[in-house]
mmCIF file of C-alpha atoms in Angstrom:
data_model
loop_
_atom_site.group_PDB
_atom_site.id
_atom_site.type_symbol
_atom_site.label_atom_id
_atom_site.label_comp_id
_atom_site.label_asym_id
_atom_site.label_seq_id
_atom_site.Cartn_x
_atom_site.Cartn_y
_atom_site.Cartn_z
ATOM 1 C CA MET A 27 -131.528 105.870 134.869
ATOM 2 C CA LYS A 28 -128.255 103.537 136.206
ATOM 3 C CA ARG A 29 -130.629 101.008 138.311
ATOM 4 C CA SER A 30 -128.372 98.509 140.267
ATOM 5 C CA SER A 31 -129.000 97.241 143.845
ATOM 6 C CA PRO A 32 -127.475 97.355 146.915
ATOM 7 C CA SER A 33 -124.961 94.980 148.436
ATOM 8 C CA GLY A 34 -127.419 94.249 150.993
ATOM 9 C CA GLY A 35 -130.307 93.678 148.556
ATOM 10 C CA TYR A 36 -134.023 94.825 149.086
ATOM 11 C CA ASP A 37 -135.985 92.050 151.184
ATOM 12 C CA PHE A 38 -137.362 93.723 153.418
ATOM 13 C CA GLY A 39 -141.449 93.394 155.331
ATOM 14 C CA ALA A 40 -142.447 96.339 152.713
ATOM 15 C CA LYS A 41 -140.483 95.683 150.569
ATOM 16 C CA ARG A 42 -141.927 92.158 150.806
ATOM 17 C CA GLN A 43 -145.486 93.002 150.894
ATOM 18 C CA TYR A 44 -145.011 95.888 148.108
ATOM 19 C CA ARG A 45 -144.064 93.128 145.694
ATOM 20 C CA ARG A 46 -146.479 90.483 146.441
ATOM 21 C CA GLU A 47 -149.472 93.495 145.610
ATOM 22 C CA VAL A 48 -147.510 94.420 142.671
ATOM 23 C CA TRP A 49 -147.068 91.444 141.246
ATOM 24 C CA ALA A 50 -151.420 90.183 142.039
ATOM 25 C CA THR A 51 -152.070 93.710 139.737
ATOM 26 C CA LEU A 52 -150.198 93.123 137.114
ATOM 27 C CA ALA A 53 -151.503 88.702 136.871
ATOM 28 C CA ARG A 54 -154.790 90.209 136.578
ATOM 29 C CA PHE A 55 -154.247 92.947 133.875
ATOM 30 C CA CYS A 56 -151.682 90.240 132.069
ATOM 31 C CA PRO A 57 -153.157 90.533 129.180
ATOM 32 C CA VAL A 58 -152.293 87.011 127.679
ATOM 33 C CA LYS A 59 -152.155 83.139 129.500
ATOM 34 C CA ARG A 60 -149.588 83.789 131.716
ATOM 35 C CA TRP A 61 -147.486 81.653 131.043
ATOM 36 C CA ASN A 62 -147.173 82.917 127.335
ATOM 37 C CA ALA A 63 -146.640 86.263 128.797
ATOM 38 C CA ASP A 64 -143.086 87.386 128.045
ATOM 39 C CA VAL A 65 -141.918 89.475 131.765
ATOM 40 C CA LEU A 66 -139.511 92.154 132.757
ATOM 41 C CA LEU A 67 -138.706 92.202 136.475
ATOM 42 C CA MET A 68 -135.198 93.720 138.490
ATOM 43 C CA PRO A 69 -135.048 92.039 140.900
ATOM 44 C CA SER A 70 -131.470 92.775 142.483
ATOM 45 C CA SER A 71 -129.050 90.253 143.405
ATOM 46 C CA GLU A 72 -131.417 88.076 146.461
ATOM 47 C CA GLY A 73 -133.580 87.099 143.307
ATOM 48 C CA ALA A 74 -137.418 87.226 146.470
ATOM 49 C CA GLU A 75 -138.943 88.924 142.952
ATOM 50 C CA ILE A 76 -139.103 86.344 140.706
ATOM 51 C CA PRO A 77 -140.495 83.310 143.392
ATOM 52 C CA VAL A 78 -143.336 85.723 143.887
ATOM 53 C CA ALA A 79 -143.684 86.453 139.713
ATOM 54 C CA LEU A 80 -144.000 82.950 139.602
ATOM 55 C CA SER A 81 -145.797 82.301 141.915
ATOM 56 C CA LYS A 82 -148.496 84.286 140.029
ATOM 57 C CA GLY A 83 -148.122 81.984 136.893
ATOM 58 C CA PHE A 84 -145.731 84.020 134.537
ATOM 59 C CA GLN A 85 -142.743 81.102 133.455
ATOM 60 C CA GLU A 86 -139.148 81.482 134.234
ATOM 61 C CA CYS A 87 -138.099 80.911 130.696
ATOM 62 C CA ARG A 88 -140.551 83.584 128.791
ATOM 63 C CA MET A 89 -138.756 85.962 132.761
ATOM 64 C CA HIS A 90 -136.275 89.181 131.075
ATOM 65 C CA ALA A 91 -134.225 90.365 134.115
ATOM 66 C CA VAL A 92 -132.176 93.598 133.914
ATOM 67 C CA ASP A 93 -129.568 94.584 136.740
ATOM 68 C CA ALA A 94 -127.172 98.154 135.018
ATOM 69 C CA ASN A 95 -124.836 96.511 137.204
ATOM 70 C CA ALA A 96 -123.594 92.935 134.541
ATOM 71 C CA ALA A 97 -121.649 91.407 137.353
ATOM 72 C CA ILE A 98 -124.772 91.187 139.820
ATOM 73 C CA ILE A 99 -126.836 89.394 136.528
ATOM 74 C CA ALA A 100 -123.814 86.869 135.953
ATOM 75 C CA THR A 101 -122.837 86.150 139.746
ATOM 76 C CA ALA A 102 -126.720 86.660 141.430
ATOM 77 C CA PRO A 103 -127.569 83.342 143.864
ATOM 78 C CA TRP A 104 -130.822 83.678 142.183
ATOM 79 C CA ARG A 105 -128.852 82.134 138.788
ATOM 80 C CA LYS A 106 -128.016 78.791 139.894
ATOM 81 C CA ASP A 107 -132.211 78.301 141.012
ATOM 82 C CA PHE A 108 -133.668 79.573 137.833
ATOM 83 C CA PRO A 109 -131.375 79.121 135.009
ATOM 84 C CA ALA A 110 -133.553 79.893 132.315
ATOM 85 C CA ILE A 111 -134.147 83.689 133.207
ATOM 86 C CA HIS A 112 -132.924 85.883 130.181
ATOM 87 C CA GLY A 113 -130.356 88.275 131.872
ATOM 88 C CA TYR A 114 -129.421 91.772 130.838
ATOM 89 C CA GLY A 115 -126.806 93.750 132.547
ATOM 90 C CA ASN A 116 -127.843 97.007 131.009
ATOM 91 C CA GLU A 117 -128.847 100.229 132.128
ATOM 92 C CA LEU A 118 -133.295 100.030 131.658
ATOM 93 C CA PRO A 119 -133.049 101.433 128.434
ATOM 94 C CA ARG A 120 -130.309 99.452 127.207
ATOM 95 C CA ALA A 121 -131.429 96.333 128.024
ATOM 96 C CA CYS A 122 -134.929 96.991 126.496
ATOM 97 C CA GLU A 123 -133.000 97.882 123.256
ATOM 98 C CA ARG A 124 -131.451 93.953 123.573
ATOM 99 C CA ILE A 125 -135.066 92.499 124.437
ATOM 100 C CA ALA A 126 -136.945 94.172 121.461
ATOM 101 C CA ALA A 127 -134.198 93.100 119.368
ATOM 102 C CA LYS A 128 -134.910 89.436 119.495
ATOM 103 C CA GLY A 129 -138.595 90.493 118.628
ATOM 104 C CA VAL A 130 -140.077 89.935 121.949
ATOM 105 C CA LYS A 131 -143.207 92.058 123.020
ATOM 106 C CA LEU A 132 -142.847 92.326 126.995
ATOM 107 C CA ALA A 133 -146.947 91.406 128.131
ATOM 108 C CA VAL A 134 -145.872 92.400 131.270
ATOM 109 C CA ALA A 135 -143.049 94.870 132.725
ATOM 110 C CA ASN A 136 -141.928 95.617 136.385
ATOM 111 C CA PHE A 137 -140.222 99.090 135.857
ATOM 112 C CA ASP A 138 -138.353 99.436 139.882
ATOM 113 C CA LEU A 139 -136.852 102.544 139.320
ATOM 114 C CA CYS A 140 -134.823 104.220 142.307
ATOM 115 C CA SER A 141 -135.907 108.302 141.668
ATOM 116 C CA ASN A 142 -137.875 110.450 141.895
ATOM 117 C CA VAL A 143 -139.448 111.817 138.644
ATOM 118 C CA THR A 144 -136.299 113.634 137.527
ATOM 119 C CA ASP A 145 -135.906 114.790 133.595
ATOM 120 C CA ARG A 146 -133.867 111.920 133.189
ATOM 121 C CA LEU A 147 -135.967 109.520 134.687
ATOM 122 C CA LEU A 148 -138.150 110.870 132.059
ATOM 123 C CA GLU A 149 -135.665 110.934 129.294
ATOM 124 C CA ASP A 150 -135.627 107.021 129.957
ATOM 125 C CA LEU A 151 -138.872 106.082 130.062
ATOM 126 C CA SER A 152 -138.763 107.956 126.303
ATOM 127 C CA GLU A 153 -136.351 105.782 125.416
ATOM 128 C CA ILE A 154 -138.158 102.384 126.869
ATOM 129 C CA GLY A 155 -141.427 103.276 124.509
ATOM 130 C CA ALA A 156 -139.013 104.045 121.747
ATOM 131 C CA THR A 157 -137.367 100.877 121.656
ATOM 132 C CA GLY A 158 -141.235 98.928 120.718
ATOM 133 C CA VAL A 159 -140.625 96.350 123.648
ATOM 134 C CA LEU A 160 -144.157 96.756 124.560
ATOM 135 C CA SER A 161 -146.934 94.871 123.849
ATOM 136 C CA GLU A 162 -149.779 97.460 122.994
ATOM 137 C CA ASN A 163 -151.627 95.734 125.400
ATOM 138 C CA ALA A 164 -148.678 95.354 128.171
ATOM 139 C CA ALA A 165 -149.986 95.609 131.682
ATOM 140 C CA VAL A 166 -147.308 98.211 133.168
ATOM 141 C CA SER A 167 -145.746 99.172 136.584
ATOM 142 C CA ILE A 168 -143.365 101.330 137.489
ATOM 143 C CA THR A 169 -142.038 102.607 140.864
ATOM 144 C CA VAL A 170 -140.527 106.243 141.777
ATOM 145 C CA LEU A 171 -138.998 108.077 145.023
ATOM 146 C CA ARG A 172 -141.431 110.617 146.251
ATOM 147 C CA GLY A 173 -141.010 113.711 146.482
ATOM 148 C CA ARG A 174 -137.735 115.522 146.648
ATOM 149 C CA GLU A 175 -138.873 117.000 143.150
ATOM 150 C CA ASP A 176 -138.315 121.304 142.711
ATOM 151 C CA LYS A 177 -140.654 123.595 143.722
ATOM 152 C CA ARG A 178 -141.705 123.825 139.506
ATOM 153 C CA SER A 179 -141.878 120.717 139.689
ATOM 154 C CA ILE A 180 -143.996 120.154 142.139
ATOM 155 C CA THR A 181 -146.405 122.580 140.833
ATOM 156 C CA SER A 182 -146.205 121.248 137.161
ATOM 157 C CA LEU A 183 -147.436 117.255 138.629
ATOM 158 C CA ARG A 184 -149.907 119.152 140.862
ATOM 159 C CA GLU A 185 -151.246 120.670 137.815
ATOM 160 C CA CYS A 186 -151.109 117.360 136.024
ATOM 161 C CA SER A 187 -152.993 115.684 138.327
ATOM 162 C CA ALA A 188 -155.526 119.199 138.554
ATOM 163 C CA SER A 189 -156.347 118.462 134.892
ATOM 164 C CA PHE A 190 -156.573 114.541 134.982
ATOM 165 C CA PHE A 191 -159.316 114.842 137.928
ATOM 166 C CA SER A 192 -161.295 117.295 136.037
ATOM 167 C CA HIS A 193 -162.003 116.387 133.319
ATOM 168 C CA LEU A 194 -163.345 113.061 135.175
ATOM 169 C CA SER A 195 -166.564 115.031 136.182
ATOM 170 C CA SER A 196 -169.652 113.066 134.575
ATOM 171 C CA PRO A 197 -170.152 114.399 130.988
ATOM 172 C CA PHE A 198 -174.354 113.869 131.853
ATOM 173 C CA PRO A 199 -176.584 116.600 132.779
ATOM 174 C CA ASP A 200 -175.817 117.971 135.918
ATOM 175 C CA SER A 201 -178.990 116.436 139.205
ATOM 176 C CA SER A 202 -179.967 113.486 136.168
ATOM 177 C CA ARG A 203 -179.176 109.772 137.780
ATOM 178 C CA ALA A 204 -176.901 109.856 134.718
ATOM 179 C CA SER A 205 -175.133 111.194 136.555
ATOM 180 C CA LYS A 206 -175.507 110.366 140.199
ATOM 181 C CA LEU A 207 -174.736 107.089 138.449
ATOM 182 C CA PHE A 208 -171.418 108.339 137.142
ATOM 183 C CA GLU A 209 -170.126 110.085 140.026
ATOM 184 C CA GLN A 210 -171.229 106.849 142.566
ATOM 185 C CA THR A 211 -169.421 104.162 140.109
ATOM 186 C CA ALA A 212 -166.205 107.042 139.664
ATOM 187 C CA ALA A 213 -165.486 107.246 143.595
ATOM 188 C CA ALA A 214 -166.404 102.911 143.218
ATOM 189 C CA ARG A 215 -163.431 102.691 141.338
ATOM 190 C CA PHE A 216 -160.846 104.996 142.751
ATOM 191 C CA GLU A 217 -161.449 102.991 146.400
ATOM 192 C CA GLU A 218 -159.970 100.188 144.068
ATOM 193 C CA ILE A 219 -157.548 102.359 142.784
ATOM 194 C CA VAL A 220 -155.719 103.669 145.946
ATOM 195 C CA GLY A 221 -158.076 101.279 148.246
ATOM 196 C CA GLY A 222 -155.772 100.919 151.058
ATOM 197 C CA SER A 223 -152.902 102.543 150.851
ATOM 198 C CA LEU A 224 -151.263 105.452 152.202
ATOM 199 C CA PRO A 225 -152.470 109.041 152.013
ATOM 200 C CA LEU A 226 -151.770 110.230 148.633
ATOM 201 C CA ALA A 227 -150.578 113.818 147.771
ATOM 202 C CA LYS A 228 -151.892 115.449 145.412
ATOM 203 C CA ALA A 229 -148.799 115.731 142.825
ATOM 204 C CA ASP A 230 -148.634 112.038 143.426
ATOM 205 C CA PHE A 231 -151.017 111.281 140.422
ATOM 206 C CA GLY A 232 -149.581 113.857 138.462
ATOM 207 C CA ARG A 233 -146.042 112.097 139.384
ATOM 208 C CA VAL A 234 -148.182 108.891 137.764
ATOM 209 C CA ILE A 235 -149.509 110.294 134.148
ATOM 210 C CA GLU A 236 -146.368 111.632 133.742
ATOM 211 C CA ALA A 237 -143.778 108.607 134.005
ATOM 212 C CA PHE A 238 -146.515 106.533 131.743
ATOM 213 C CA GLY A 239 -147.487 109.692 129.305
ATOM 214 C CA VAL A 240 -143.832 109.434 128.266
ATOM 215 C CA LEU A 241 -143.366 105.801 128.536
ATOM 216 C CA ALA A 242 -146.396 105.580 127.011
ATOM 217 C CA GLY A 243 -146.516 109.039 124.453
ATOM 218 C CA SER A 244 -142.782 107.869 122.984
ATOM 219 C CA ALA A 245 -144.475 103.680 122.170
ATOM 220 C CA LYS A 246 -147.495 105.448 120.487
ATOM 221 C CA LEU A 247 -149.722 104.180 123.383
ATOM 222 C CA CYS A 248 -152.668 105.028 126.493
ATOM 223 C CA PHE A 249 -152.602 103.622 128.899
ATOM 224 C CA ARG A 250 -155.553 103.587 132.535
ATOM 225 C CA ILE A 251 -154.076 103.518 135.992
ATOM 226 C CA GLU A 252 -155.078 100.471 137.928
ATOM 227 C CA ARG A 253 -153.662 100.942 140.991
ATOM 228 C CA VAL A 254 -151.534 103.494 142.977
ATOM 229 C CA ALA A 255 -150.317 103.058 146.763
ATOM 230 C CA ILE A 256 -147.139 103.806 148.222
ATOM 231 C CA TYR A 257 -145.214 102.324 150.594
ATOM 232 C CA ARG A 258 -142.027 103.024 153.111
ATOM 233 C CA SER A 259 -138.598 101.860 151.729
ATOM 234 C CA HIS A 260 -136.369 102.454 155.066
ATOM 235 C CA ALA A 261 -136.263 106.753 155.210
ATOM 236 C CA SER A 262 -137.675 106.916 152.054
ATOM 237 C CA THR A 263 -141.056 106.761 150.809
ATOM 238 C CA MET A 264 -141.906 104.903 147.698
ATOM 239 C CA LEU A 265 -144.742 105.727 145.053
ATOM 240 C CA TRP A 266 -145.692 102.676 142.567
ATOM 241 C CA ALA A 267 -147.732 102.398 139.712
ATOM 242 C CA VAL A 268 -149.790 99.554 137.990
ATOM 243 C CA ALA A 269 -151.677 100.961 134.069
ATOM 244 C CA ALA A 270 -152.827 98.696 131.571
ATOM 245 C CA PHE A 271 -151.492 100.394 128.155
ATOM 246 C CA ARG A 272 -154.772 100.440 125.288
ATOM 247 C CA SER A 273 -153.556 101.404 121.005
ATOM 248 C CA PHE A 274 -154.863 105.129 120.532
ATOM 249 C CA ALA A 275 -157.448 103.286 117.401
ATOM 250 C CA SER A 276 -159.098 101.310 120.619
ATOM 251 C CA VAL A 277 -159.539 103.837 122.758
ATOM 252 C CA LYS A 278 -161.416 105.665 119.429
ATOM 253 C CA GLU A 279 -162.941 102.672 118.445
ATOM 254 C CA GLU A 280 -164.092 102.539 121.876
ATOM 255 C CA VAL A 281 -165.630 106.096 122.394
ATOM 256 C CA GLU A 282 -167.081 105.520 119.132
ATOM 257 C CA ARG A 283 -168.715 102.634 119.934
ATOM 258 C CA PHE A 284 -170.496 104.601 122.475
ATOM 259 C CA SER A 285 -171.569 107.302 120.548
ATOM 260 C CA ALA A 286 -173.976 104.591 118.773
ATOM 261 C CA SER A 287 -175.067 102.416 121.575
ATOM 262 C CA MET A 288 -177.998 101.444 122.696
ATOM 263 C CA GLN A 289 -177.180 100.719 126.346
ATOM 264 C CA ILE A 290 -173.447 100.862 128.848
ATOM 265 C CA SER A 291 -172.451 99.989 131.047
ATOM 266 C CA MET A 292 -171.367 102.928 133.611
ATOM 267 C CA ARG A 293 -168.372 101.366 134.956
ATOM 268 C CA LYS A 294 -167.009 101.188 131.015
ATOM 269 C CA VAL A 295 -167.728 105.026 130.795
ATOM 270 C CA VAL A 296 -165.777 105.699 133.977
ATOM 271 C CA ASP A 297 -162.623 103.391 132.921
ATOM 272 C CA ALA A 298 -163.400 104.827 129.411
ATOM 273 C CA PHE A 299 -162.904 107.899 130.782
ATOM 274 C CA LEU A 300 -159.795 106.577 133.015
ATOM 275 C CA LEU A 301 -158.429 106.261 129.945
ATOM 276 C CA VAL A 302 -158.911 109.561 127.844
ATOM 277 C CA GLY A 303 -158.433 111.705 131.020
ATOM 278 C CA ALA A 304 -154.705 111.025 130.883
ATOM 279 C CA MET A 305 -154.615 111.914 127.415
ATOM 280 C CA ASN A 306 -155.799 115.247 128.190
ATOM 281 C CA ALA A 307 -153.686 115.816 131.349
ATOM 282 C CA LEU A 308 -150.760 114.838 128.802
ATOM 283 C CA GLY A 309 -152.591 117.617 126.221
ATOM 284 C CA ASP A 310 -154.302 115.722 124.042
ATOM 285 C CA ALA A 311 -157.285 117.751 124.255
ATOM 286 C CA ASP A 312 -159.007 117.474 120.770
ATOM 287 C CA ASP A 313 -159.447 113.472 121.371
ATOM 288 C CA ALA A 314 -160.545 113.904 125.310
ATOM 289 C CA ALA A 315 -162.811 116.630 124.180
ATOM 290 C CA ARG A 316 -164.209 113.809 121.458
ATOM 291 C CA ALA A 317 -165.020 111.593 124.495
ATOM 292 C CA ARG A 318 -167.194 113.616 126.031
ATOM 293 C CA ALA A 319 -168.839 114.558 122.727
ATOM 294 C CA ALA A 320 -170.108 111.417 122.670
ATOM 295 C CA PHE A 321 -172.216 111.960 126.098
ATOM 296 C CA HIS A 322 -173.895 114.861 125.118
ATOM 297 C CA THR A 323 -174.728 115.076 121.231
ATOM 298 C CA ARG A 324 -176.584 111.201 122.311
ATOM 299 C CA ALA A 325 -179.116 110.424 125.388
ATOM 300 C CA VAL A 326 -177.742 107.086 125.889
ATOM 301 C CA PRO A 327 -179.687 104.851 128.313
ATOM 302 C CA VAL A 328 -176.779 103.319 130.817
ATOM 303 C CA THR A 329 -176.466 100.632 133.682
ATOM 304 C CA ALA A 330 -174.697 100.017 136.761
#
């Protein structure tokens, strides 16, 4: 994935709003104190992303800036204003390999890419995950070009999305109070995830799950989608999403605790199903089935 910024940069209204929303979301789900978080960003030549990240409490000396064009990293005007930022003039997988070789674990990463969901993009995300550069609780944003896949790929993305949503149906008996509460809580949760965005297509969640699934799978982590939105970039429409990563062990422990709990917050139930729903959509049906079984085998009181 040869991500390099255009000579004119990316400083226009929709992009500025995108930066604000992405970094506000990443800051919210950052797993450590922001001043102590290593973060990856792709600021292009004008570096407009850097002040936004700094305004959220992230520190210059823990920022890792990447561009495939080494000349941009070496000569960008922002290098004078922010000399403590670590620069990498490499394609993204190689840059992540170099960061990981220093023993750095990224708590936050903003992968602002310039491609739709292609085999090449997925291969690069797989290579990034395999470097071990992400911390097990990382907050990660991925931005891709929306659409332009071939018909077969679109069908596959829609099927992935359908699998994800079908798993998020209530695990409780039909017409029960718990089932109704699950549906209400899930609806409110999705309003948080997509609220205020332009309308999303059926394939959009498939795109998000496919991209994060490959990245998380190679990193041996699980993920929960926290935000999905689109914005218009000149003649193109971009899709971006933020996910909170988790270790598989912690997810399984959480599901096991549900079956032994005397009372559960429905918000936690829905959040757990967002995690295992992604696992199910990517083919890990066994773990998804175990999660549902935890609610069928024991009548657990739930609260809002």
